[in-house]
């Protein structure tokens, strides 16, 4: 006989209250929801920072992140600190602030500075191309690393064929006209020719760019082999920059690809053009984007794509695509609505289910913003809309099926009685899956990467509020639905396609003693009975097959690889702006740049610190100086003087450029020059005391070093790498190059970082204590840290989710054996889903790691439902009966949930943003294998090895721990109808 535990008094009272006053509960819940929505619209949305780009994808709070924060703060504000004045980056500060602080040094040490989003916008606002020339003279000022240009990337079979050159030239002239018409060349009668392959060809032919494309190509055709050879020679010379000699008047690695000129290859596949356009800023780039349709286009031989140096078009495109992808969330809601209607056969319950799913988002957003105090909202958070649509319907199916099953078993009792029986059972069943899914999301909140944290938090809140609103809205709606049908109201709004034989048509005479009237089984129950028949008959075959399949899947799953590069891209490579990004990386200039490595800085005078709000990338940190830093002592001078010499002796460290010298060594050399020259710099004796080398008198070090840098050193370096205040050196740093690139595999980045880090630790630990807080930082190592933190998050979140799921199964089932079966089933789901993803080319990259963390929580939901149903009989009941009963009771809800979740994932496949599409693939494979795992793996295990008394061993262990004499005293105490008023009389008598 089926056990239904008597609810606690409070739960019983709440359930009966909902059953007796459903309108009060429903209207109250809707009013509260309306208030929250109004607050969101009126106050909350105004302070949110919606971010589509990759801003904020940096770890926070780790050692490397703390170093990076201080590096970013000092580098961005170095001009203001050097001049000890509030310069352009402070222009938005109120006048009261600048008056309060006498110096940017004081302000930066006392205040957290704006973050990456604000800094990115500021950089674009301040960017102005340095060309004002109306001809090719602007080439001498061309600086794509620090200026924002419109650029075109070209791809063709051989771009040096005359036909291809003509197409490129024609496209350039068309684009120049479009720029002129759009007022992007306002200082000239027409736009200057672009810095491009055609400019190089024209210069080689002695042309100044004023000739027509036809004239250029006609002259080029007769000299093609000569110019092609010259281009190849220059490309090969560029590969050896120490001996670079090029015979062409104009040449750049931007004109040729990485394979051109190698082993006699004269086919040019990729090239680019950079256009001189005035003032491409944050304010004007939108206008530039709007006229891209009038730029030169592909014709017969050359593919052409456009973007700016800062990928502005790519970001704008992401925003446009994001709106389309979000629209698909509404399609998902429509599909979910249809699934709810088919399952409930009630427009009323369907409407309330949609309200529940939609209202979960404002509640989640309210707590995200008000309680979490987070203003940063990255685009990946929008995946929560799909999650809300799918998982919200899952809870509804459980609630509806629990209610209808209770009514089927008790057709004559009141709505209040059904509420008392069904609602606690439904709430408990939903709580089990809600807790495991939400914990899987919340466990991902351990990530120190803001977008990952905010995504996990928002989705976890959506799961919780779907559960809360299911109780607040669906439970009263079910009570009203039940009342209406009990009163004989069966209009199309309340119930559609109602069977002729259903519990609401039963009369007392149908249940008199001896009556043969029974409610016929539904189609889905008959189908599940047939499924169980064959599962039971071939259970041993299924067992062998599933063991083999699980073993094979585990083998392939553990073989998932880390990506060959650590790059994170939001658009697929079918989008033209993403092609621009990809094709640029085919150019020799890119290879030369990244082949040259990435800069690593060695700081002295700073303390690693990140005092900003870690969950918001729009706040960095305040400036934290090292109060023990003193480079003037004799030991400090000796250490700093020898530091760079020791540093560059390492094979893994490279000079930033040929003949580079660290500032301290340049200073030492300058001292010796000043001591011997007859043309001493004015002020030398006053500031330096006629010292001639390091170490010098500590009393003169600060004044002399800062004097040298302001008079001489500042002209030698791009950065203000010696910062003093009132003649006292506060911060200094030296540069070096690490050969690793951002795109290198994670373990290559980690290996290089350990080489640098171990050397630096050893060096400063043996140095004077005034310099022992010195540290190194490179953006490439911060990227390594971020990638590693995401991977660690996936592993730790998975461990937390699996552990919590095991606890939930054990506590809810009170069966060690069922918990073990559940664990085996989850292992199958994880292994098979991962192996499936590997088969379609997945690697364990940035976005994939986030998806895997959530896979855990979703994979355990169906198993938990079956475990709960298996344990629904008290006493000793055969494993076959428990398995079949659990299948028939929870199978319909699980199948309906699987279909809606799978459909939501299928809809997401049509999203363009990469993360959305990857999440969809993961979701669909997880659902497929969760169905197989729960319906085949788990039910096979319980049908063969399932316990007849699931709780017996658990109760015995608990009893022994509690010090009781017997463990079985309470196992069968619920076997009477009086103790289980939820049982039907007929069920008890059977």
mmCIF file of C-alpha atoms in Angstrom, residues 122-428:
data_model
loop_
_atom_site.group_PDB
_atom_site.id
_atom_site.type_symbol
_atom_site.label_atom_id
_atom_site.label_comp_id
_atom_site.label_asym_id
_atom_site.label_seq_id
_atom_site.Cartn_x
_atom_site.Cartn_y
_atom_site.Cartn_z
ATOM 1 C CA UNK A 122 36.815 56.729 -22.428
ATOM 2 C CA UNK A 123 39.521 55.372 -24.705
ATOM 3 C CA UNK A 124 37.177 55.557 -27.685
ATOM 4 C CA UNK A 125 36.071 59.061 -26.772
ATOM 5 C CA UNK A 126 39.656 60.196 -26.601
ATOM 6 C CA UNK A 127 40.812 58.418 -29.760
ATOM 7 C CA UNK A 128 41.436 60.648 -32.729
ATOM 8 C CA UNK A 129 43.400 59.542 -35.710
ATOM 9 C CA UNK A 130 46.514 61.603 -36.036
ATOM 10 C CA UNK A 131 46.209 62.107 -39.800
ATOM 11 C CA UNK A 132 45.113 65.427 -41.159
ATOM 12 C CA UNK A 133 46.909 64.968 -44.454
ATOM 13 C CA UNK A 134 44.877 64.517 -47.620
ATOM 14 C CA UNK A 135 47.377 62.255 -49.356
ATOM 15 C CA UNK A 136 49.589 59.298 -48.547
ATOM 16 C CA UNK A 137 51.697 61.355 -46.141
ATOM 17 C CA UNK A 138 49.417 60.135 -43.331
ATOM 18 C CA UNK A 139 51.105 56.716 -43.688
ATOM 19 C CA UNK A 140 54.046 57.967 -41.628
ATOM 20 C CA UNK A 141 51.703 58.489 -38.680
ATOM 21 C CA UNK A 142 49.814 55.244 -39.157
ATOM 22 C CA UNK A 143 49.585 53.466 -35.765
ATOM 23 C CA UNK A 144 47.003 50.648 -35.716
ATOM 24 C CA UNK A 145 48.029 49.560 -32.237
ATOM 25 C CA UNK A 146 46.971 52.812 -30.578
ATOM 26 C CA UNK A 147 44.552 54.392 -33.039
ATOM 27 C CA UNK A 148 41.164 53.305 -34.275
ATOM 28 C CA UNK A 149 40.880 52.889 -38.041
ATOM 29 C CA UNK A 150 38.330 51.476 -40.411
ATOM 30 C CA UNK A 151 39.876 48.411 -42.018
ATOM 31 C CA UNK A 152 38.958 45.952 -44.751
ATOM 32 C CA UNK A 153 40.189 42.361 -44.844
ATOM 33 C CA UNK A 154 40.468 40.526 -48.132
ATOM 34 C CA UNK A 155 40.507 36.852 -49.014
ATOM 35 C CA UNK A 156 41.014 35.343 -52.442
ATOM 36 C CA UNK A 157 42.750 32.599 -54.357
ATOM 37 C CA UNK A 158 45.601 34.967 -55.268
ATOM 38 C CA UNK A 159 45.118 38.627 -54.437
ATOM 39 C CA UNK A 160 48.106 39.542 -56.602
ATOM 40 C CA UNK A 161 46.352 38.555 -59.797
ATOM 41 C CA UNK A 162 45.497 41.706 -61.779
ATOM 42 C CA UNK A 163 41.779 40.905 -61.630
ATOM 43 C CA UNK A 164 41.950 40.707 -57.823
ATOM 44 C CA UNK A 165 43.988 43.893 -57.551
ATOM 45 C CA UNK A 166 41.386 45.681 -59.669
ATOM 46 C CA UNK A 167 38.562 44.464 -57.408
ATOM 47 C CA UNK A 168 40.429 45.562 -54.269
ATOM 48 C CA UNK A 169 41.214 48.975 -55.746
ATOM 49 C CA UNK A 170 37.625 49.473 -56.911
ATOM 50 C CA UNK A 171 36.278 48.454 -53.490
ATOM 51 C CA UNK A 172 38.654 50.904 -51.812
ATOM 52 C CA UNK A 173 37.517 53.789 -53.995
ATOM 53 C CA UNK A 174 33.855 52.925 -53.313
ATOM 54 C CA UNK A 175 34.542 52.879 -49.582
ATOM 55 C CA UNK A 176 36.407 56.189 -49.779
ATOM 56 C CA UNK A 177 33.376 57.756 -51.468
ATOM 57 C CA UNK A 178 31.089 56.373 -48.776
ATOM 58 C CA UNK A 179 33.340 57.816 -46.066
ATOM 59 C CA UNK A 180 33.384 61.177 -47.797
ATOM 60 C CA UNK A 181 29.592 61.219 -48.157
ATOM 61 C CA UNK A 182 29.287 60.301 -44.496
ATOM 62 C CA UNK A 183 31.492 63.255 -43.443
ATOM 63 C CA UNK A 184 34.284 61.006 -42.215
ATOM 64 C CA UNK A 185 36.851 62.852 -44.335
ATOM 65 C CA UNK A 186 35.707 66.390 -43.646
ATOM 66 C CA UNK A 187 39.192 67.936 -43.765
ATOM 67 C CA UNK A 188 39.783 66.854 -47.361
ATOM 68 C CA UNK A 189 38.042 67.219 -50.703
ATOM 69 C CA UNK A 190 38.237 63.437 -50.861
ATOM 70 C CA UNK A 191 39.498 60.751 -48.500
ATOM 71 C CA UNK A 192 43.218 59.930 -48.665
ATOM 72 C CA UNK A 193 44.118 56.615 -50.240
ATOM 73 C CA UNK A 194 44.155 53.755 -47.720
ATOM 74 C CA UNK A 195 47.242 52.137 -46.286
ATOM 75 C CA UNK A 196 46.988 48.947 -48.311
ATOM 76 C CA UNK A 197 48.403 46.518 -50.845
ATOM 77 C CA UNK A 198 47.289 48.744 -53.721
ATOM 78 C CA UNK A 199 49.128 51.679 -52.145
ATOM 79 C CA UNK A 200 52.285 49.548 -51.999
ATOM 80 C CA UNK A 201 51.848 48.503 -55.625
ATOM 81 C CA UNK A 202 51.202 52.087 -56.694
ATOM 82 C CA UNK A 203 54.270 53.352 -54.835
ATOM 83 C CA UNK A 204 56.400 50.617 -56.431
ATOM 84 C CA UNK A 205 55.165 51.852 -59.820
ATOM 85 C CA UNK A 206 55.851 55.497 -58.943
ATOM 86 C CA UNK A 207 52.181 56.466 -58.667
ATOM 87 C CA UNK A 208 50.804 58.798 -55.997
ATOM 88 C CA UNK A 209 47.297 57.338 -55.722
ATOM 89 C CA UNK A 210 45.577 59.883 -57.944
ATOM 90 C CA UNK A 211 45.404 57.530 -60.916
ATOM 91 C CA UNK A 212 42.342 55.446 -61.660
ATOM 92 C CA UNK A 213 42.210 51.773 -60.710
ATOM 93 C CA UNK A 214 42.285 50.789 -64.388
ATOM 94 C CA UNK A 215 45.510 52.745 -64.968
ATOM 95 C CA UNK A 216 47.061 51.250 -61.830
ATOM 96 C CA UNK A 217 46.202 47.676 -62.814
ATOM 97 C CA UNK A 218 47.284 48.182 -66.421
ATOM 98 C CA UNK A 219 50.730 49.315 -65.309
ATOM 99 C CA UNK A 220 50.872 46.591 -62.635
ATOM 100 C CA UNK A 221 50.032 43.763 -65.059
ATOM 101 C CA UNK A 222 53.239 44.323 -67.014
ATOM 102 C CA UNK A 223 55.297 44.411 -63.810
ATOM 103 C CA UNK A 224 53.450 41.755 -61.788
ATOM 104 C CA UNK A 225 56.298 39.277 -61.445
ATOM 105 C CA UNK A 226 58.766 41.958 -60.382
ATOM 106 C CA UNK A 227 56.464 43.470 -57.721
ATOM 107 C CA UNK A 228 55.421 40.023 -56.504
ATOM 108 C CA UNK A 229 59.067 39.115 -55.993
ATOM 109 C CA UNK A 230 59.727 42.379 -54.167
ATOM 110 C CA UNK A 231 56.754 41.774 -51.870
ATOM 111 C CA UNK A 232 57.997 38.255 -51.128
ATOM 112 C CA UNK A 233 61.509 39.538 -50.367
ATOM 113 C CA UNK A 234 60.115 42.157 -47.988
ATOM 114 C CA UNK A 235 57.878 39.582 -46.288
ATOM 115 C CA UNK A 236 60.829 37.254 -45.734
ATOM 116 C CA UNK A 237 62.920 40.149 -44.492
ATOM 117 C CA UNK A 238 60.186 41.058 -42.008
ATOM 118 C CA UNK A 239 60.384 37.556 -40.578
ATOM 119 C CA UNK A 240 63.936 38.408 -39.536
ATOM 120 C CA UNK A 241 63.509 41.921 -38.105
ATOM 121 C CA UNK A 242 67.121 42.162 -36.976
ATOM 122 C CA UNK A 243 68.203 42.349 -40.609
ATOM 123 C CA UNK A 244 65.111 43.883 -42.164
ATOM 124 C CA UNK A 245 65.741 45.439 -45.575
ATOM 125 C CA UNK A 246 62.890 46.119 -47.996
ATOM 126 C CA UNK A 247 63.258 47.609 -51.469
ATOM 127 C CA UNK A 248 59.624 48.744 -51.705
ATOM 128 C CA UNK A 249 58.786 52.361 -50.762
ATOM 129 C CA UNK A 250 55.754 51.200 -48.799
ATOM 130 C CA UNK A 251 55.451 47.799 -47.137
ATOM 131 C CA UNK A 252 53.794 46.308 -44.079
ATOM 132 C CA UNK A 253 53.018 42.882 -42.716
ATOM 133 C CA UNK A 254 49.388 43.995 -42.998
ATOM 134 C CA UNK A 255 49.632 43.582 -46.778
ATOM 135 C CA UNK A 256 50.626 39.890 -46.872
ATOM 136 C CA UNK A 257 49.691 36.698 -45.092
ATOM 137 C CA UNK A 258 51.839 34.360 -43.035
ATOM 138 C CA UNK A 259 52.471 31.883 -45.877
ATOM 139 C CA UNK A 260 53.353 34.367 -48.567
ATOM 140 C CA UNK A 261 56.993 34.164 -49.644
ATOM 141 C CA UNK A 262 57.631 30.940 -47.701
ATOM 142 C CA UNK A 263 59.236 28.150 -49.763
ATOM 143 C CA UNK A 264 58.574 29.968 -53.005
ATOM 144 C CA UNK A 265 54.872 30.551 -52.366
ATOM 145 C CA UNK A 266 53.769 33.610 -54.378
ATOM 146 C CA UNK A 267 50.004 33.144 -53.953
ATOM 147 C CA UNK A 268 48.624 35.810 -51.638
ATOM 148 C CA UNK A 269 45.420 34.652 -49.926
ATOM 149 C CA UNK A 270 44.857 37.390 -47.317
ATOM 150 C CA UNK A 271 45.506 41.133 -47.221
ATOM 151 C CA UNK A 272 44.035 44.299 -45.703
ATOM 152 C CA UNK A 273 43.397 48.002 -46.161
ATOM 153 C CA UNK A 274 43.323 50.691 -43.451
ATOM 154 C CA UNK A 275 41.388 53.857 -44.209
ATOM 155 C CA UNK A 276 42.164 57.320 -42.941
ATOM 156 C CA UNK A 277 38.925 58.504 -41.397
ATOM 157 C CA UNK A 278 38.542 61.418 -39.037
ATOM 158 C CA UNK A 279 37.581 60.987 -35.414
ATOM 159 C CA UNK A 280 36.295 57.449 -35.133
ATOM 160 C CA UNK A 281 35.045 57.759 -31.563
ATOM 161 C CA UNK A 282 32.488 56.104 -29.350
ATOM 162 C CA UNK A 283 30.019 58.741 -30.495
ATOM 163 C CA UNK A 284 30.617 58.442 -34.248
ATOM 164 C CA UNK A 285 31.288 54.734 -34.709
ATOM 165 C CA UNK A 286 27.556 53.980 -34.744
ATOM 166 C CA UNK A 287 27.159 56.317 -37.709
ATOM 167 C CA UNK A 288 30.098 54.658 -39.425
ATOM 168 C CA UNK A 289 28.471 51.262 -38.857
ATOM 169 C CA UNK A 290 25.271 52.477 -40.486
ATOM 170 C CA UNK A 291 27.015 53.208 -43.801
ATOM 171 C CA UNK A 292 28.830 49.873 -44.114
ATOM 172 C CA UNK A 293 26.243 48.830 -46.668
ATOM 173 C CA UNK A 294 27.667 51.399 -49.082
ATOM 174 C CA UNK A 295 31.262 50.171 -48.733
ATOM 175 C CA UNK A 296 32.949 48.235 -51.513
ATOM 176 C CA UNK A 297 31.614 44.684 -51.810
ATOM 177 C CA UNK A 298 32.661 41.277 -53.046
ATOM 178 C CA UNK A 299 32.412 40.693 -56.775
ATOM 179 C CA UNK A 300 34.063 37.770 -58.506
ATOM 180 C CA UNK A 301 37.527 37.176 -57.119
ATOM 181 C CA UNK A 302 37.815 38.755 -53.673
ATOM 182 C CA UNK A 303 35.813 38.356 -50.444
ATOM 183 C CA UNK A 304 35.727 41.583 -48.419
ATOM 184 C CA UNK A 305 34.804 42.194 -44.762
ATOM 185 C CA UNK A 306 35.030 45.361 -42.646
ATOM 186 C CA UNK A 307 35.521 46.354 -39.027
ATOM 187 C CA UNK A 308 37.480 48.870 -36.982
ATOM 188 C CA UNK A 309 40.733 48.339 -35.134
ATOM 189 C CA UNK A 310 38.795 48.119 -31.860
ATOM 190 C CA UNK A 311 36.217 45.682 -33.297
ATOM 191 C CA UNK A 312 33.414 48.229 -32.921
ATOM 192 C CA UNK A 313 31.329 46.682 -35.698
ATOM 193 C CA UNK A 314 31.693 43.263 -34.096
ATOM 194 C CA UNK A 315 30.388 44.616 -30.788
ATOM 195 C CA UNK A 316 27.512 46.511 -32.399
ATOM 196 C CA UNK A 317 26.630 43.387 -34.346
ATOM 197 C CA UNK A 318 26.589 41.392 -31.115
ATOM 198 C CA UNK A 319 24.075 43.844 -29.696
ATOM 199 C CA UNK A 320 21.819 43.498 -32.727
ATOM 200 C CA UNK A 321 22.128 39.722 -32.802
ATOM 201 C CA UNK A 322 21.524 39.539 -29.066
ATOM 202 C CA UNK A 323 18.126 41.195 -29.520
ATOM 203 C CA UNK A 324 17.210 38.584 -32.130
ATOM 204 C CA UNK A 325 18.420 35.780 -29.885
ATOM 205 C CA UNK A 326 16.416 37.116 -26.967
ATOM 206 C CA UNK A 327 13.359 37.128 -29.231
ATOM 207 C CA UNK A 328 13.862 33.377 -29.528
ATOM 208 C CA UNK A 329 13.316 33.174 -25.780
ATOM 209 C CA UNK A 330 9.753 34.253 -26.432
ATOM 210 C CA UNK A 331 9.496 31.523 -29.059
ATOM 211 C CA UNK A 332 10.676 29.154 -26.366
ATOM 212 C CA UNK A 333 7.921 30.431 -24.082
ATOM 213 C CA UNK A 334 5.366 29.833 -26.853
ATOM 214 C CA UNK A 335 6.593 26.270 -27.359
ATOM 215 C CA UNK A 336 6.542 25.721 -23.603
ATOM 216 C CA UNK A 337 3.018 27.107 -23.495
ATOM 217 C CA UNK A 338 1.927 24.570 -26.084
ATOM 218 C CA UNK A 339 3.577 21.756 -24.117
ATOM 219 C CA UNK A 340 1.825 22.881 -20.930
ATOM 220 C CA UNK A 341 -1.520 22.983 -22.706
ATOM 221 C CA UNK A 342 -1.078 19.496 -24.162
ATOM 222 C CA UNK A 343 -0.131 18.130 -20.751
ATOM 223 C CA UNK A 344 -2.742 19.927 -18.630
ATOM 224 C CA UNK A 345 -5.536 20.152 -21.244
ATOM 225 C CA UNK A 346 -6.527 23.409 -19.567
ATOM 226 C CA UNK A 347 -6.209 26.940 -20.882
ATOM 227 C CA UNK A 348 -6.491 28.195 -17.301
ATOM 228 C CA UNK A 349 -3.532 26.181 -16.036
ATOM 229 C CA UNK A 350 -1.595 26.998 -19.203
ATOM 230 C CA UNK A 351 -2.133 30.727 -18.724
ATOM 231 C CA UNK A 352 -1.056 30.571 -15.086
ATOM 232 C CA UNK A 353 1.991 28.515 -16.051
ATOM 233 C CA UNK A 354 3.068 31.212 -18.506
ATOM 234 C CA UNK A 355 2.545 33.891 -15.874
ATOM 235 C CA UNK A 356 4.689 31.905 -13.437
ATOM 236 C CA UNK A 357 7.528 31.504 -15.961
ATOM 237 C CA UNK A 358 7.456 35.154 -17.053
ATOM 238 C CA UNK A 359 7.175 36.583 -13.527
ATOM 239 C CA UNK A 360 10.184 34.598 -12.302
ATOM 240 C CA UNK A 361 12.502 36.923 -14.253
ATOM 241 C CA UNK A 362 11.478 40.208 -12.495
ATOM 242 C CA UNK A 363 11.795 38.568 -9.073
ATOM 243 C CA UNK A 364 15.204 37.149 -9.925
ATOM 244 C CA UNK A 365 16.314 40.487 -11.293
ATOM 245 C CA UNK A 366 15.084 42.302 -8.180
ATOM 246 C CA UNK A 367 17.143 40.116 -5.853
ATOM 247 C CA UNK A 368 20.081 40.156 -8.275
ATOM 248 C CA UNK A 369 20.158 43.944 -8.169
ATOM 249 C CA UNK A 370 18.914 44.834 -4.669
ATOM 250 C CA UNK A 371 20.190 41.960 -2.527
ATOM 251 C CA UNK A 372 23.201 41.043 -4.631
ATOM 252 C CA UNK A 373 23.926 44.745 -5.301
ATOM 253 C CA UNK A 374 25.135 43.925 -8.804
ATOM 254 C CA UNK A 375 24.765 46.394 -11.655
ATOM 255 C CA UNK A 376 26.759 44.417 -14.211
ATOM 256 C CA UNK A 377 24.542 42.315 -16.493
ATOM 257 C CA UNK A 378 26.479 40.400 -19.196
ATOM 258 C CA UNK A 379 24.769 39.007 -22.256
ATOM 259 C CA UNK A 380 25.180 35.375 -21.149
ATOM 260 C CA UNK A 381 22.710 36.075 -18.318
ATOM 261 C CA UNK A 382 19.997 36.044 -20.939
ATOM 262 C CA UNK A 383 20.361 32.264 -21.146
ATOM 263 C CA UNK A 384 18.378 32.375 -17.932
ATOM 264 C CA UNK A 385 15.284 33.214 -19.980
ATOM 265 C CA UNK A 386 15.512 29.846 -21.691
ATOM 266 C CA UNK A 387 16.301 28.114 -18.406
ATOM 267 C CA UNK A 388 13.281 29.765 -16.810
ATOM 268 C CA UNK A 389 11.057 28.663 -19.656
ATOM 269 C CA UNK A 390 12.153 25.023 -19.536
ATOM 270 C CA UNK A 391 12.611 24.412 -15.805
ATOM 271 C CA UNK A 392 9.548 26.469 -14.863
ATOM 272 C CA UNK A 393 7.380 24.116 -16.884
ATOM 273 C CA UNK A 394 9.025 21.115 -15.204
ATOM 274 C CA UNK A 395 7.775 22.201 -11.783
ATOM 275 C CA UNK A 396 4.319 22.881 -13.149
ATOM 276 C CA UNK A 397 4.055 19.352 -14.570
ATOM 277 C CA UNK A 398 4.956 17.858 -11.213
ATOM 278 C CA UNK A 399 2.385 19.990 -9.376
ATOM 279 C CA UNK A 400 -0.385 19.215 -11.870
ATOM 280 C CA UNK A 401 0.319 15.476 -11.910
ATOM 281 C CA UNK A 402 0.493 15.269 -8.114
ATOM 282 C CA UNK A 403 -2.864 17.036 -7.864
ATOM 283 C CA UNK A 404 -4.535 14.914 -10.532
ATOM 284 C CA UNK A 405 -3.175 11.679 -9.042
ATOM 285 C CA UNK A 406 -4.512 12.688 -5.647
ATOM 286 C CA UNK A 407 -7.918 13.415 -7.173
ATOM 287 C CA UNK A 408 -7.904 10.102 -9.056
ATOM 288 C CA UNK A 409 -7.247 8.245 -5.819
ATOM 289 C CA UNK A 410 -9.734 10.327 -3.823
ATOM 290 C CA UNK A 411 -12.515 11.428 -6.182
ATOM 291 C CA UNK A 412 -15.052 12.307 -3.514
ATOM 292 C CA UNK A 413 -13.125 14.404 -1.000
ATOM 293 C CA UNK A 414 -13.150 18.202 -0.925
ATOM 294 C CA UNK A 415 -10.679 20.551 -2.634
ATOM 295 C CA UNK A 416 -9.202 21.373 0.782
ATOM 296 C CA UNK A 417 -8.512 17.663 1.366
ATOM 297 C CA UNK A 418 -6.880 17.266 -2.043
ATOM 298 C CA UNK A 419 -4.755 20.335 -1.343
ATOM 299 C CA UNK A 420 -3.666 18.824 1.970
ATOM 300 C CA UNK A 421 -2.637 15.612 0.218
ATOM 301 C CA UNK A 422 -1.159 16.865 -3.059
ATOM 302 C CA UNK A 423 0.458 20.216 -2.317
ATOM 303 C CA UNK A 424 2.993 19.096 0.330
ATOM 304 C CA UNK A 425 3.895 16.097 -1.815
ATOM 305 C CA UNK A 426 4.307 18.285 -4.920
ATOM 306 C CA UNK A 427 6.229 20.968 -3.039
ATOM 307 C CA UNK A 428 8.569 18.339 -1.619
#
